[in-house]
Every structure is written in C-alpha cells, then in structure tokens.
Amino acid sequence: MQTKAGFVTIIGKPNVGKSTLTNKLLGEELSIITSKPQTTRKRILGVLDEKEYQIIFLDTPGILEPKYLLQEKLLEFIESSVKDADVLIFMITAKDIAKELESIQKENIKKLISKKSQRKILVINKIDLSNEETITKALKLFEDSNLFEKVIPISALENYNLDNLLNSILEYLPFHPKFYPDDQLTDEPEKFFVAEKIREKILEIYHDEIPYSVEVYIEQFKEREKGKDYISAIIVVERESQKPIILNKKGSSI
C-alpha cells in the first residue's frame, strides 16, 4: 500500500498557539506552553504515525524582528524548518485580523513563505475570541491575498475544526515512504523533554522575575522501578541575584 509522508512546519508570531496546536494534533504534550513569548527555543519535531500516512510536525519559535543574538539564532531555527517543509502552516489569531494581515505583508514574513513548491495553509486560531462576521470577512481578505492555498479557522484549545485542518494537510502531503519507525514520536532524547518540563515550571511560577533566557541542563536522569525517578539538573540564570529567587528559603521552591 502506498503511504503519504512529509514535513509540516508551523510558524507564526509568539503566543499564537503553535505549540498547543502541535500537541493537540499529536495527542501528546511534546512542546511546553507558557504565556511568555518564545517559550519554544528550537524546532520541536513530533511524528504522527498512522497506517496510511506519517506527518512530521515541526513546531518553531515565534517570529520576531531579531534584536540580539538569541533571537537571531531562533530565527535561524525557523528558516531551516521552513526549508524542510512540504506543507507550511502560517498561524495567526482572530484577536486583531487587520493587524495580522498587515504583519503578513512584512518583508521578513513574505520571504519565509515565498517558496513556491510548498503548499501553504493559513490557520486562524482562537476564533472563540472573535465573532462570526469578523471571521467571515477575514477569510475573504486572506483568500483574496493569494498567498495561501487554504484558510482554515480553528480553536486549538477547544479542538475545533482540527479534523478539517488534518484532512487538508493530508491532501497536500506527497506520496512517500515513512521517514521514521512506527513507534518513534520525536527525534529528541528523553532528557531534553525533562529539561523542557523543568523550564516550563520555572517560567510558570516566576513569571517576570526570571527572564525566559533561563536554561536547564540535565546531569543525570535515572528511572527507578519503584518510587520516583532521580533527576539531577543544572539551572542557569542570567544574574547572581536571580539564584535566591529560584531557590527560595532553604531551597523550598526547588
């Protein structure tokens, strides 16, 4: 039986719901989610495998005009992920459609979505935050722009219209042998996701007290047959003054 297989890259500005969408489509919590912009630091690869197809989703950092080295590196991750894509999903939200349309006209974004061989889908997320009239006008505006093959409104959080999106992806996916074994979910080791989960909790708990540049490195990770697993992690913050915030009194926050 001939299978379909290919790479689907999801791009968009920070906090539009790229990681939520990736997790929902995979049925697994691979990408961490917080309210901070650019929580995703590198491209996260997730494999959705079925008998007839295999979709490799690439979740990417949010698109920003780079102002310093870290943001330049994040933009490089986005650009390389776009090059790999058979299908490109550009994601916006329904909060302010006029501004979203304006942002797509910017040179840096037009350049990202200009590869002619890719099939492109515009996904309008968080439609529960808008009204039907606004959504209908938005669909017409974006369809008239001729930048995308399809424009699909969704609510990733509410699982609304995700089946339609998945069917559209499959429509554009090429016939190809599967890239990964049937039981492989990602290309990252377990340690990576342990570090990401710790970083997610730090960003959730400390909000603005600890900047999103905090890093987590796993020294040891041992699974135990009984009781809790053993994890030894190094948390790197920008300034010495941030250490006591992370630790709290006698390490109580840890």
CSV table of C-alpha atoms in Angstrom, one decimal:
chain,number,residue,atom,x,y,z
A,1,MET,CA,0.0,0.0,0.0
A,2,GLN,CA,1.3,3.4,-1.0
A,3,THR,CA,1.8,5.8,2.0
A,4,LYS,CA,1.9,9.5,2.3
A,5,ALA,CA,4.7,11.1,4.4
A,6,GLY,CA,6.1,14.6,4.7
A,7,PHE,CA,7.2,17.5,6.9
A,8,VAL,CA,4.7,20.1,8.1
A,9,THR,CA,6.3,23.3,9.6
A,10,ILE,CA,4.1,25.5,11.8
A,11,ILE,CA,5.2,29.2,12.0
A,12,GLY,CA,3.8,32.4,13.4
A,13,LYS,CA,4.4,35.2,15.8
A,14,PRO,CA,4.8,34.4,19.6
A,15,ASN,CA,1.8,33.2,21.5
A,16,VAL,CA,-0.5,32.4,18.6
A,17,GLY,CA,-0.9,28.8,19.8
A,18,LYS,CA,1.7,26.9,17.6
A,19,SER,CA,2.7,24.6,20.5
A,20,THR,CA,-0.9,24.0,21.6
A,21,LEU,CA,-1.8,23.0,18.0
A,22,THR,CA,1.2,20.7,17.7
A,23,ASN,CA,0.4,18.9,21.0
A,24,LYS,CA,-3.3,18.6,20.0
A,25,LEU,CA,-2.6,17.1,16.6
A,26,LEU,CA,0.0,14.7,18.0
A,27,GLY,CA,-2.2,13.8,21.0
A,28,GLU,CA,1.0,14.2,23.2
A,29,GLU,CA,2.4,17.1,25.2
A,30,LEU,CA,5.7,17.5,23.4
A,31,SER,CA,6.1,21.3,23.3
A,32,ILE,CA,6.0,23.2,26.6
A,33,ILE,CA,3.4,26.0,26.8
A,34,THR,CA,3.6,29.2,28.8
A,35,SER,CA,2.3,32.8,28.4
A,36,LYS,CA,5.9,34.1,27.8
A,37,PRO,CA,6.9,34.9,24.2
A,38,GLN,CA,9.3,32.5,22.5
A,39,THR,CA,8.9,29.7,25.1
A,40,THR,CA,9.8,27.4,22.3
A,41,ARG,CA,13.6,27.8,21.8
A,42,LYS,CA,14.3,25.4,18.9
A,43,ARG,CA,12.3,23.5,16.5
A,44,ILE,CA,10.4,20.6,18.1
A,45,LEU,CA,9.8,17.6,15.9
A,46,GLY,CA,6.8,15.3,16.5
A,47,VAL,CA,5.7,12.3,14.5
A,48,LEU,CA,2.1,11.5,13.9
A,49,ASP,CA,2.1,7.9,12.5
A,50,GLU,CA,-0.9,6.1,11.1
A,51,LYS,CA,-1.2,3.1,8.7
A,52,GLU,CA,-1.8,5.2,5.6
A,53,TYR,CA,0.4,8.2,6.4
A,54,GLN,CA,3.1,9.8,8.6
A,55,ILE,CA,3.2,13.5,9.3
A,56,ILE,CA,6.3,15.0,10.8
A,57,PHE,CA,5.3,18.3,12.5
A,58,LEU,CA,7.9,20.9,13.2
A,59,ASP,CA,6.9,23.4,16.0
A,60,THR,CA,9.1,26.5,15.8
A,61,PRO,CA,9.9,29.6,17.9
A,62,GLY,CA,7.8,32.7,17.5
A,63,ILE,CA,8.8,35.1,14.6
A,64,LEU,CA,10.2,38.4,15.9
A,65,GLU,CA,12.4,41.0,14.4
A,66,PRO,CA,15.8,39.9,15.9
A,67,LYS,CA,17.3,42.4,18.3
A,68,TYR,CA,20.0,40.3,19.9
A,69,LEU,CA,21.9,37.1,19.3
A,70,LEU,CA,19.5,34.7,20.9
A,71,GLN,CA,16.6,35.9,18.7
A,72,GLU,CA,18.9,35.7,15.6
A,73,LYS,CA,19.5,32.0,16.5
A,74,LEU,CA,15.8,31.4,17.0
A,75,LEU,CA,15.1,32.9,13.5
A,76,GLU,CA,17.7,30.5,12.0
A,77,PHE,CA,15.8,27.6,13.5
A,78,ILE,CA,12.6,28.9,11.9
A,79,GLU,CA,14.2,29.4,8.5
A,80,SER,CA,15.8,26.0,8.4
A,81,SER,CA,12.4,24.4,9.4
A,82,VAL,CA,10.6,26.2,6.6
A,83,LYS,CA,13.1,24.9,4.1
A,84,ASP,CA,12.4,21.3,5.2
A,85,ALA,CA,8.6,21.7,4.9
A,86,ASP,CA,6.3,20.0,2.3
A,87,VAL,CA,3.4,21.9,3.8
A,88,LEU,CA,3.8,25.3,5.6
A,89,ILE,CA,1.2,26.3,8.2
A,90,PHE,CA,1.3,30.1,9.0
A,91,MET,CA,-0.7,30.7,12.2
A,92,ILE,CA,-2.3,33.8,13.4
A,93,THR,CA,-5.1,34.6,15.9
A,94,ALA,CA,-8.5,36.1,15.4
A,95,LYS,CA,-7.9,38.8,18.0
A,96,ASP,CA,-6.9,41.6,15.5
A,97,ILE,CA,-7.4,40.4,11.9
A,98,ALA,CA,-6.4,43.7,10.3
A,99,LYS,CA,-3.0,43.8,12.1
A,100,GLU,CA,-2.4,40.1,11.3
A,101,LEU,CA,-3.0,40.7,7.6
A,102,GLU,CA,-0.6,43.7,7.8
A,103,SER,CA,2.1,41.7,9.5
A,104,ILE,CA,2.0,39.0,6.7
A,105,GLN,CA,2.9,41.8,4.2
A,106,LYS,CA,6.1,42.5,6.0
A,107,GLU,CA,9.3,41.5,4.1
A,108,ASN,CA,10.7,39.1,6.7
A,109,ILE,CA,7.5,37.1,6.7
A,110,LYS,CA,6.9,37.3,3.0
A,111,LYS,CA,10.4,35.9,2.5
A,112,LEU,CA,9.7,33.0,4.8
A,113,ILE,CA,6.5,32.0,2.9
A,114,SER,CA,7.7,32.6,-0.6
A,115,LYS,CA,8.9,29.1,-1.5
A,116,LYS,CA,6.7,28.2,-4.5
A,117,SER,CA,7.0,24.4,-4.2
A,118,GLN,CA,5.4,24.4,-0.8
A,119,ARG,CA,1.7,24.1,-0.1
A,120,LYS,CA,0.7,26.8,2.3
A,121,ILE,CA,-2.2,26.9,4.8
A,122,LEU,CA,-3.2,29.9,6.8
A,123,VAL,CA,-4.6,28.9,10.2
A,124,ILE,CA,-6.6,31.5,12.1
A,125,ASN,CA,-6.6,30.3,15.8
A,126,LYS,CA,-8.6,31.4,18.8
A,127,ILE,CA,-11.7,32.1,16.8
A,128,ASP,CA,-13.7,31.8,20.0
A,129,LEU,CA,-12.2,35.2,20.8
A,130,SER,CA,-13.9,36.8,17.8
A,131,ASN,CA,-17.4,36.8,16.1
A,132,GLU,CA,-18.7,35.1,13.0
A,133,GLU,CA,-18.9,38.3,10.9
A,134,THR,CA,-15.3,39.2,11.6
A,135,ILE,CA,-14.1,35.7,10.8
A,136,THR,CA,-16.1,35.6,7.5
A,137,LYS,CA,-14.5,39.0,6.5
A,138,ALA,CA,-11.1,37.7,7.5
A,139,LEU,CA,-11.4,34.5,5.4
A,140,LYS,CA,-12.3,36.6,2.4
A,141,LEU,CA,-9.4,39.0,2.9
A,142,PHE,CA,-6.8,36.2,3.2
A,143,GLU,CA,-8.3,34.2,0.4
A,144,ASP,CA,-8.0,37.2,-1.9
A,145,SER,CA,-4.4,37.7,-0.9
A,146,ASN,CA,-3.4,34.6,-3.0
A,147,LEU,CA,-0.6,33.8,-0.5
A,148,PHE,CA,-2.3,30.6,0.7
A,149,GLU,CA,-4.0,27.6,-0.8
A,150,LYS,CA,-6.4,27.3,2.1
A,151,VAL,CA,-7.5,29.5,5.0
A,152,ILE,CA,-8.8,27.5,8.0
A,153,PRO,CA,-10.3,28.9,11.2
A,154,ILE,CA,-9.7,26.8,14.3
A,155,SER,CA,-9.6,26.8,18.1
A,156,ALA,CA,-6.6,24.6,19.0
A,157,LEU,CA,-7.5,24.7,22.7
A,158,GLU,CA,-11.1,23.7,22.1
A,159,ASN,CA,-10.2,21.1,19.4
A,160,TYR,CA,-12.5,23.0,17.0
A,161,ASN,CA,-12.0,22.2,13.2
A,162,LEU,CA,-8.8,20.3,13.7
A,163,ASP,CA,-10.1,17.4,11.7
A,164,ASN,CA,-10.6,19.7,8.8
A,165,LEU,CA,-7.0,21.0,9.2
A,166,LEU,CA,-5.6,17.5,9.3
A,167,ASN,CA,-7.5,16.4,6.2
A,168,SER,CA,-6.1,19.5,4.3
A,169,ILE,CA,-2.6,18.6,5.4
A,170,LEU,CA,-3.1,15.0,4.1
A,171,GLU,CA,-4.5,16.4,0.8
A,172,TYR,CA,-1.2,18.2,0.2
A,173,LEU,CA,1.2,15.6,1.6
A,174,PRO,CA,3.3,13.8,-1.0
A,175,PHE,CA,3.2,10.0,-1.6
A,176,HIS,CA,6.4,8.9,0.1
A,177,PRO,CA,7.7,6.0,2.3
A,178,LYS,CA,7.7,6.8,6.0
A,179,PHE,CA,10.7,8.6,7.4
A,180,TYR,CA,10.6,7.3,10.9
A,181,PRO,CA,9.8,3.9,12.6
A,182,ASP,CA,6.2,3.4,13.5
A,183,ASP,CA,6.8,3.8,17.3
A,184,GLN,CA,9.0,6.9,17.1
A,185,LEU,CA,7.4,10.1,18.4
A,186,THR,CA,10.3,12.5,18.2
A,187,ASP,CA,14.0,12.9,17.4
A,188,GLU,CA,14.9,14.3,20.8
A,189,PRO,CA,16.1,12.2,23.8
A,190,GLU,CA,14.0,11.9,27.0
A,191,LYS,CA,16.5,14.2,28.8
A,192,PHE,CA,15.6,17.1,26.5
A,193,PHE,CA,11.9,16.9,27.5
A,194,VAL,CA,12.7,16.6,31.2
A,195,ALA,CA,14.8,19.8,30.9
A,196,GLU,CA,11.9,21.5,29.0
A,197,LYS,CA,9.4,20.5,31.6
A,198,ILE,CA,11.5,22.0,34.4
A,199,ARG,CA,12.0,25.2,32.3
A,200,GLU,CA,8.2,25.3,31.8
A,201,LYS,CA,7.6,25.2,35.5
A,202,ILE,CA,10.2,27.9,36.2
A,203,LEU,CA,8.5,30.2,33.7
A,204,GLU,CA,5.0,29.5,35.1
A,205,ILE,CA,6.0,30.0,38.7
A,206,TYR,CA,8.3,33.1,38.5
A,207,HIS,CA,6.7,35.0,35.6
A,208,ASP,CA,8.6,38.3,35.1
A,209,GLU,CA,11.1,37.6,38.0
A,210,ILE,CA,13.1,35.2,35.9
A,211,PRO,CA,13.6,36.0,32.2
A,212,TYR,CA,12.8,33.5,29.5
A,213,SER,CA,16.5,33.1,28.7
A,214,VAL,CA,16.8,30.7,31.7
A,215,GLU,CA,18.5,27.4,30.7
A,216,VAL,CA,18.2,23.9,32.2
A,217,TYR,CA,20.7,21.1,31.7
A,218,ILE,CA,20.1,17.5,32.9
A,219,GLU,CA,23.2,16.0,34.5
A,220,GLN,CA,21.6,12.7,35.5
A,221,PHE,CA,18.3,11.0,34.8
A,222,LYS,CA,17.7,7.6,36.3
A,223,GLU,CA,14.4,5.7,36.0
A,224,ARG,CA,13.6,3.6,39.1
A,225,GLU,CA,11.3,0.6,39.2
A,226,LYS,CA,9.9,1.7,42.5
A,227,GLY,CA,9.4,5.2,43.7
A,228,LYS,CA,10.2,8.5,41.9
A,229,ASP,CA,12.8,8.8,39.1
A,230,TYR,CA,16.1,10.5,40.0
A,231,ILE,CA,16.8,13.8,38.2
A,232,SER,CA,19.9,16.0,38.7
A,233,ALA,CA,19.5,19.3,36.8
A,234,ILE,CA,21.6,22.5,36.5
A,235,ILE,CA,19.5,25.7,36.2
A,236,VAL,CA,21.4,28.6,34.6
A,237,VAL,CA,20.1,32.2,35.2
A,238,GLU,CA,21.4,35.5,33.8
A,239,ARG,CA,22.3,37.2,37.1
A,240,GLU,CA,23.5,36.2,40.5
A,241,SER,CA,20.6,38.0,42.1
A,242,GLN,CA,18.2,35.5,40.4
A,243,LYS,CA,19.6,32.5,42.2
A,244,PRO,CA,17.8,33.1,45.6
A,245,ILE,CA,14.6,33.7,43.7
A,246,ILE,CA,14.8,30.2,42.1
A,247,LEU,CA,16.0,28.5,45.4
A,248,ASN,CA,13.8,30.4,47.9
A,249,LYS,CA,14.4,29.8,51.6
A,250,LYS,CA,16.4,26.6,52.2
A,251,GLY,CA,15.7,25.5,48.6
A,252,SER,CA,12.0,25.3,49.3
A,253,SER,CA,11.0,26.3,45.7
A,254,ILE,CA,13.0,23.5,44.2
